[in-house]
Coordinates of N, CA and C in Angstrom, one line a residue:
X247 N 174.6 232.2 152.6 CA 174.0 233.6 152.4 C 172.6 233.5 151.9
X248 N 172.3 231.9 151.1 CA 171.2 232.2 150.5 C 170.3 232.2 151.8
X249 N 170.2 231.2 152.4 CA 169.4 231.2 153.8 C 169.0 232.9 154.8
X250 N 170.0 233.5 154.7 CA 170.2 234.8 155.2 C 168.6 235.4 154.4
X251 N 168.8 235.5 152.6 CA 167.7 236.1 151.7 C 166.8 235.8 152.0
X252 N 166.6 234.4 151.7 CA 165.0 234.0 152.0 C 164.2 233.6 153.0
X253 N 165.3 233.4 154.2 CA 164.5 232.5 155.1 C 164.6 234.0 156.6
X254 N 165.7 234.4 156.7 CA 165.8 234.9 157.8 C 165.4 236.7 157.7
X255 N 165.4 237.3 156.2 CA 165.5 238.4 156.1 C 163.9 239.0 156.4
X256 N 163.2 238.1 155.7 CA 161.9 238.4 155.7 C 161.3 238.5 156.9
X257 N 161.6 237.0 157.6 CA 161.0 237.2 159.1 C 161.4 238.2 159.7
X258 N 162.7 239.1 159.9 CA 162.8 240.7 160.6 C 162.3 241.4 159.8
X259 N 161.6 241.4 158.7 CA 161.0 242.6 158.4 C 160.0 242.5 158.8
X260 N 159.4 241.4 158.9 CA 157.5 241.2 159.1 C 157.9 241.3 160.9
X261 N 158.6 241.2 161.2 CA 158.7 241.5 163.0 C 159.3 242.9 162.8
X262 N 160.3 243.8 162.4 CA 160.4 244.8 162.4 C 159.0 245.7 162.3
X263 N 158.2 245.8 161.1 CA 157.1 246.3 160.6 C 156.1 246.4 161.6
X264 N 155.8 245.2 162.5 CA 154.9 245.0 163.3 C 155.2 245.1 165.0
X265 N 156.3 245.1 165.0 CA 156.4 244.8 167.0 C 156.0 246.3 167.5
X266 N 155.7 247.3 166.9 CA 155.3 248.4 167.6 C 154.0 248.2 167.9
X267 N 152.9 247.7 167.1 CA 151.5 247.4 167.5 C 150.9 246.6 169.2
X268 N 151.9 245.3 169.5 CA 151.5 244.9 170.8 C 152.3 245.8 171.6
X269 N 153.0 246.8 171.8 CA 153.3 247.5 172.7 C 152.7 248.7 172.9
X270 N 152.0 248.7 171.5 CA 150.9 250.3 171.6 C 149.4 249.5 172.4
X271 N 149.4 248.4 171.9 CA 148.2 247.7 172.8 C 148.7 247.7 174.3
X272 N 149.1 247.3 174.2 CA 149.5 247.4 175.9 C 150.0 248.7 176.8
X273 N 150.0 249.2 176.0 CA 150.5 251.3 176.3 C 148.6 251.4 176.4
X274 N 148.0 251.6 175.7 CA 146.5 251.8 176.1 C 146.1 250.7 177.0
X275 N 146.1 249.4 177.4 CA 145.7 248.7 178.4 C 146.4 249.6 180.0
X276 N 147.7 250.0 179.9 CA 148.2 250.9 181.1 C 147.8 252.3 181.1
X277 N 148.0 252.9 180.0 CA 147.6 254.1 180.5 C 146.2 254.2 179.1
X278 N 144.9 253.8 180.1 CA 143.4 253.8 179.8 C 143.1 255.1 179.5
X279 N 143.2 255.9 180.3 CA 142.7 257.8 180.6 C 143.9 257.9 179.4
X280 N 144.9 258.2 179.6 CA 145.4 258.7 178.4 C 144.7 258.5 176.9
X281 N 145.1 256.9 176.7 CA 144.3 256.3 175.3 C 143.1 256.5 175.3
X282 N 142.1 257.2 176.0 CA 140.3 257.6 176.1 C 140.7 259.0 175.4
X283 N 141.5 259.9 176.1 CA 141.7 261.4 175.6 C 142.1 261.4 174.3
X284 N 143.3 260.7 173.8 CA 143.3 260.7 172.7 C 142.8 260.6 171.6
X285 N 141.9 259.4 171.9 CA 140.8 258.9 171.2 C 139.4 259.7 170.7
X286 N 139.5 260.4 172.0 CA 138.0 261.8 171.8 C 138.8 263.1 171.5
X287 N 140.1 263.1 171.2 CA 140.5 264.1 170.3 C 140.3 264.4 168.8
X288 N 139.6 263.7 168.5 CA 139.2 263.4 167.0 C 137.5 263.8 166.9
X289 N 137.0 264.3 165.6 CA 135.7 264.7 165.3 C 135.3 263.2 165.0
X290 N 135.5 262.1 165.2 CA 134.9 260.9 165.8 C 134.3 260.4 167.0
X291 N 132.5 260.1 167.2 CA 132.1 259.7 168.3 C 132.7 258.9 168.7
X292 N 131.9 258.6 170.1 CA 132.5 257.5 171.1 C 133.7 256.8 171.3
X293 N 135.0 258.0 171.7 CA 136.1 257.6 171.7 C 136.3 256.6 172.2
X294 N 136.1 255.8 173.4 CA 136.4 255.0 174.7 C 135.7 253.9 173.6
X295 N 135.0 253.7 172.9 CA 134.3 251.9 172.6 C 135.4 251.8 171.0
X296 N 135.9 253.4 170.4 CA 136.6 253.1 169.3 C 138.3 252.1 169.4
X297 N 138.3 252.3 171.2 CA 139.8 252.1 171.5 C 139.7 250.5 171.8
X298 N 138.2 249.9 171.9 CA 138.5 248.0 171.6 C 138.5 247.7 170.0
X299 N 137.8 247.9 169.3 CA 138.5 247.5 168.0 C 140.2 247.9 167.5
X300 N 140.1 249.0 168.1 CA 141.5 249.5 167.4 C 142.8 248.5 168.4
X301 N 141.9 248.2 169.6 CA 143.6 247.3 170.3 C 143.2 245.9 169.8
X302 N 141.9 245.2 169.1 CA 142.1 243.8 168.4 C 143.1 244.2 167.3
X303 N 142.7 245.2 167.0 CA 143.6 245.1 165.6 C 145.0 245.1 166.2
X304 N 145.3 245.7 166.9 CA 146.8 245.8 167.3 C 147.7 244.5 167.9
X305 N 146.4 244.0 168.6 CA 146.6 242.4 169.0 C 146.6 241.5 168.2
X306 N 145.8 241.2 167.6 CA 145.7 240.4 166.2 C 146.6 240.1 165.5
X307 N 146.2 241.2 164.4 CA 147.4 241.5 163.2 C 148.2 240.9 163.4
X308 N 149.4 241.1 164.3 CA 150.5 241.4 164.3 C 151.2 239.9 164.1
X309 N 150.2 238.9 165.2 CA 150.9 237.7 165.3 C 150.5 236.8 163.9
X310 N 149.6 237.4 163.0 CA 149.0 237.0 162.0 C 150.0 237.1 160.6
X311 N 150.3 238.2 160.9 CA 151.6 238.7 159.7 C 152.7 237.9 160.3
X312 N 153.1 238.0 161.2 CA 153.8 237.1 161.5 C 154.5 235.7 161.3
X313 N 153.3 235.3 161.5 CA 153.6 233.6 161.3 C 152.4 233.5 159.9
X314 N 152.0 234.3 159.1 CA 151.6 233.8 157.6 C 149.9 233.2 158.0
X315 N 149.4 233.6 158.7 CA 148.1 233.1 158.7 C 147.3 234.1 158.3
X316 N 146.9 234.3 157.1 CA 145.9 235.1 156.6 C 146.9 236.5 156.5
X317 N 148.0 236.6 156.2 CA 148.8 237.4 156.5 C 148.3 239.0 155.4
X318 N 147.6 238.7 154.4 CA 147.7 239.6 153.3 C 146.0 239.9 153.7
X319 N 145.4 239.6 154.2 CA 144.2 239.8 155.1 C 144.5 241.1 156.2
X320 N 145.3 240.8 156.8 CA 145.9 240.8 158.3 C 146.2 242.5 158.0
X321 N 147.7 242.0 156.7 CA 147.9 243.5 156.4 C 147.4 244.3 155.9
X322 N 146.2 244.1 155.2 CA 145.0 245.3 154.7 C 144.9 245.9 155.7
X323 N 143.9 245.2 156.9 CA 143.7 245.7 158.0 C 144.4 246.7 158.7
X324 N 145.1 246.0 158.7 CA 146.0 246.9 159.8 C 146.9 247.9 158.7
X325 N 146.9 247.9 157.8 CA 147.6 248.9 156.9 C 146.4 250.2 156.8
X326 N 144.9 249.7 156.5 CA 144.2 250.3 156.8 C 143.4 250.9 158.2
X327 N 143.9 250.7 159.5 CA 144.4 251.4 160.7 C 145.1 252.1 160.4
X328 N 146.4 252.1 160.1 CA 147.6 253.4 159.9 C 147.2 254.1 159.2
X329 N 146.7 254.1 157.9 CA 146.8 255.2 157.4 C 144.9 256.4 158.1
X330 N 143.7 255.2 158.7 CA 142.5 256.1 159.0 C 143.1 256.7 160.7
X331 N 143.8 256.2 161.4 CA 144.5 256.7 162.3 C 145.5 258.0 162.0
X332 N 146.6 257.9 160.7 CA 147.3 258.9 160.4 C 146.3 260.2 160.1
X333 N 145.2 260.1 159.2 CA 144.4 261.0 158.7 C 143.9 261.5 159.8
X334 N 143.1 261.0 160.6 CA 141.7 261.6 161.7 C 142.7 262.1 163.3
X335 N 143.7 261.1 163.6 CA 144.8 261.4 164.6 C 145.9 262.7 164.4
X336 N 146.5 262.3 163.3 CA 147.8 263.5 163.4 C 147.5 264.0 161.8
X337 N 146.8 264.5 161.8 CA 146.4 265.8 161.0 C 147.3 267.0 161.2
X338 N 148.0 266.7 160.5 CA 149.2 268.4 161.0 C 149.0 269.2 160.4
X339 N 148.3 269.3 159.3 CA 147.8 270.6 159.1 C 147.0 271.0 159.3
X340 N 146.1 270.7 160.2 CA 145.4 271.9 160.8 C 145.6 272.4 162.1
X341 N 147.4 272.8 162.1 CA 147.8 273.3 163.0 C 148.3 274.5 162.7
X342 N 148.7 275.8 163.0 CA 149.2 276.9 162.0 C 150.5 276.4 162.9
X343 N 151.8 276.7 161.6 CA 153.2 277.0 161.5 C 153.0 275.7 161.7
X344 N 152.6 274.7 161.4 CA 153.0 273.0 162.1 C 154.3 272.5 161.9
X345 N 154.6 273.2 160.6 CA 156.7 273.0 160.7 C 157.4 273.6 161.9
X346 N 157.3 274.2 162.7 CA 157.9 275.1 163.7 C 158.1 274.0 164.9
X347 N 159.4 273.7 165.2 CA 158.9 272.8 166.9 C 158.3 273.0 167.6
X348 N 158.1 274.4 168.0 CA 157.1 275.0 169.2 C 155.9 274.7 168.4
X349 N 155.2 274.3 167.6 CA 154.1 274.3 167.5 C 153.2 272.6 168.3
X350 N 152.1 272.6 168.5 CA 151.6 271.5 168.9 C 151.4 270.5 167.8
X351 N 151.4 271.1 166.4 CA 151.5 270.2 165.1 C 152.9 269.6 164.9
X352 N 153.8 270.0 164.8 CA 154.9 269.3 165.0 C 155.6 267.8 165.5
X353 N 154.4 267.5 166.3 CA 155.2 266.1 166.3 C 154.1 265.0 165.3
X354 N 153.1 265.6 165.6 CA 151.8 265.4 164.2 C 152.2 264.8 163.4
X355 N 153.7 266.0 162.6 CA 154.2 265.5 161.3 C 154.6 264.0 161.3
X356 N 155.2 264.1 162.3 CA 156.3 262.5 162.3 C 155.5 261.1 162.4
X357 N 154.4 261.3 163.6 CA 153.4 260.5 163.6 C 152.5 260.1 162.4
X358 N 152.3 261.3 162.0 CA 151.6 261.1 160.2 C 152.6 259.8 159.2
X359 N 154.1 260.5 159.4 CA 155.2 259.9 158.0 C 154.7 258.4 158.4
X360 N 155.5 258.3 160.3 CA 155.5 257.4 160.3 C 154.2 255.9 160.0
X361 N 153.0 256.8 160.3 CA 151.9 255.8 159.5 C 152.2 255.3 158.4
X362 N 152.4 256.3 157.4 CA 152.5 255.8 156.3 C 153.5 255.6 155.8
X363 N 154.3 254.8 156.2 CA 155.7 254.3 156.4 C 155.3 252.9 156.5
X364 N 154.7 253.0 157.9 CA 153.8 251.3 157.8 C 153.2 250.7 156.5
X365 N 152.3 251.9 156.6 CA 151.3 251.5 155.5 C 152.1 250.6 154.2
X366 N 153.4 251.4 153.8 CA 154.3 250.9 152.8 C 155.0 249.4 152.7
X367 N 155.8 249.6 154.3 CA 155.9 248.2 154.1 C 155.0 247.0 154.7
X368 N 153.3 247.4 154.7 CA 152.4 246.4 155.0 C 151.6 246.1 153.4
X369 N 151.7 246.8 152.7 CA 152.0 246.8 151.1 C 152.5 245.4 151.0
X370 N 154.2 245.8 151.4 CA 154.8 244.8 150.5 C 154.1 243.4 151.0
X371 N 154.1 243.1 152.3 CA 153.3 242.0 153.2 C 152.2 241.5 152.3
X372 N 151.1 242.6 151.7 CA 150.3 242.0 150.9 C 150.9 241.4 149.9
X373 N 151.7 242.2 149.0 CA 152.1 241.6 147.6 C 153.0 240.1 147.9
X374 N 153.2 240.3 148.9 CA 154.2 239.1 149.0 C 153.1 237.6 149.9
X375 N 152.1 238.1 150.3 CA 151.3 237.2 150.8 C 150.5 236.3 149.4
X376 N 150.3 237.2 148.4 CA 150.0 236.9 146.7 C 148.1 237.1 147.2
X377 N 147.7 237.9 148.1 CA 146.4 238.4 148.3 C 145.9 238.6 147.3
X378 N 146.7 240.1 146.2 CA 146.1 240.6 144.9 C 145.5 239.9 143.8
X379 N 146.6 239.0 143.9 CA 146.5 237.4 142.7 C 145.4 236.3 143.0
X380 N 145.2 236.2 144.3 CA 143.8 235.6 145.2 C 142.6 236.5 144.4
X381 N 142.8 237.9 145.0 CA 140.9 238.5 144.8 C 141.3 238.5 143.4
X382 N 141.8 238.8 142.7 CA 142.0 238.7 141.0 C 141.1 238.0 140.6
X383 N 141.3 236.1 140.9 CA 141.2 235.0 140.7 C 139.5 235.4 141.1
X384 N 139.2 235.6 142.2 CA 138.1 235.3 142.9 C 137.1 236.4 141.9
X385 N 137.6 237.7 141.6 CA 136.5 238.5 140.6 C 136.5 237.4 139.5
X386 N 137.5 237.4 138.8 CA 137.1 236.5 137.5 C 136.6 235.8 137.8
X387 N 136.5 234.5 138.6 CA 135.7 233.5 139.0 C 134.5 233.8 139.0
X388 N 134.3 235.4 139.6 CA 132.8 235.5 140.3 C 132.1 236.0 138.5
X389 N 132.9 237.1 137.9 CA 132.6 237.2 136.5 C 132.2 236.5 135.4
X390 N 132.8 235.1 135.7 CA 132.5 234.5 134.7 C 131.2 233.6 135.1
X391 N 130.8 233.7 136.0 CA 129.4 232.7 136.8 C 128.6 233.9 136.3
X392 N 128.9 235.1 136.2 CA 127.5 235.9 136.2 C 126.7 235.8 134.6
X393 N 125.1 236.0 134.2 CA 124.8 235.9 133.1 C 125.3 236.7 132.3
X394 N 125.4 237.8 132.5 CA 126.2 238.7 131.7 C 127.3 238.4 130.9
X395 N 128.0 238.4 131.4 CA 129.6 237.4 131.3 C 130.1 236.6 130.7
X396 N 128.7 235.9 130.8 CA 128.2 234.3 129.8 C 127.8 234.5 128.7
X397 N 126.8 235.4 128.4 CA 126.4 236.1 127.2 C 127.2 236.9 126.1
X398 N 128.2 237.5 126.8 CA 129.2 238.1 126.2 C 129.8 237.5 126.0
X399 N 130.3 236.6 126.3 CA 131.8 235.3 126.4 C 131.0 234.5 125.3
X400 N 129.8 234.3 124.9 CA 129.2 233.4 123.9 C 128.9 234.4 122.4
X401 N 129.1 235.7 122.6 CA 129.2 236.9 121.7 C 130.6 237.0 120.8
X402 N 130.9 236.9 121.5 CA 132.7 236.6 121.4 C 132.9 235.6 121.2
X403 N 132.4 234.4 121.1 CA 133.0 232.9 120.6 C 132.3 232.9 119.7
X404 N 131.2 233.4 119.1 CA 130.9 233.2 118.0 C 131.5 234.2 116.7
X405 N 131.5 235.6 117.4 CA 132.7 236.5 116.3 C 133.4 235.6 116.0
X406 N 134.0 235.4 117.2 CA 135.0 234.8 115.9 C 135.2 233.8 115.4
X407 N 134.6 233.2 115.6 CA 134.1 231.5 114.2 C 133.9 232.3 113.3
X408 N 133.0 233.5 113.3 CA 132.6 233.9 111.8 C 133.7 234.7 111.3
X409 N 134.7 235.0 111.6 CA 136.1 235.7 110.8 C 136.4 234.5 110.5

């Protein structure tokens, strides 16, 4: 059972979480005109040159989270696709009645949740990659090299000698 926790559960989640991304990349490599329209459906220029970054990311990522290479990197990224995609793409409210099924906002909503749904468990990917505890390390590191820092850290070591 323990094997089941640690070794096998994880890996379907990080493949669960992610196998929709190479199949959306490959949904815009087949249907091109569709994924251009979409793309200039948004108060964002140059839809057609926004749709190669967005299919690296979709290509990328995925096999990145995957197999642990920069994985808490990977999932920023691409956590941060889902949710600038959920915002600028399925905007359901600015549909009127967008709760109603007949409305054209209506499937908006689900595409919205579902972003950030990702977003959630690309989260956990970070916390579990120990990214946070990385840039942590890396500000304080960078903090304590600065003069500032040094000066104050030597402000402070002398207080308190003198208590």
């Amino acid at each position: 059972m323990e094997w089941l926790i640690n070794d096998a559960l994880p890996v379907l989640a990080r493949i669960f979480i992610v196998w929709i991304f190479p199949f959306s990349f490959l949904d815009k490599v087949i249907n091109w005109d569709m994924a251009v329209k979409q793309a200039e459906s948004s108060w964002l220029p140059g839809g057609a040159a926004l749709l190669y970054p967005a299919m690296a990311v979709e290509l990328l990522t995925p096999p990145m989270i995957l197999f642990g290479f920069f994985d808490g990197i990977a999932a920023f990224v691409l956590a941060g696709y889902c949710a600038i995609t959920g915002l600028i793409y399925h905007n359901f409210w600015t549909y009127p009645r967008f709760w109603s099924p007949t409305s054209a906002g209506y499937p908006h909503i689900w595409d919205f949740f579902k972003n950030f749904g990702l977003v959630g468990g690309l989260i956990f990917v970070m916390l579990a990659s120990g990214i946070f505890q990385t840039v942590e390390k890396e500000i304080d590191d960078v903090t304590l090299l600065s003069p500032l820092a040094s000066s104050q850290s030597a402000v402070a070591n002398v207080a308190t000698k003198v208590r």
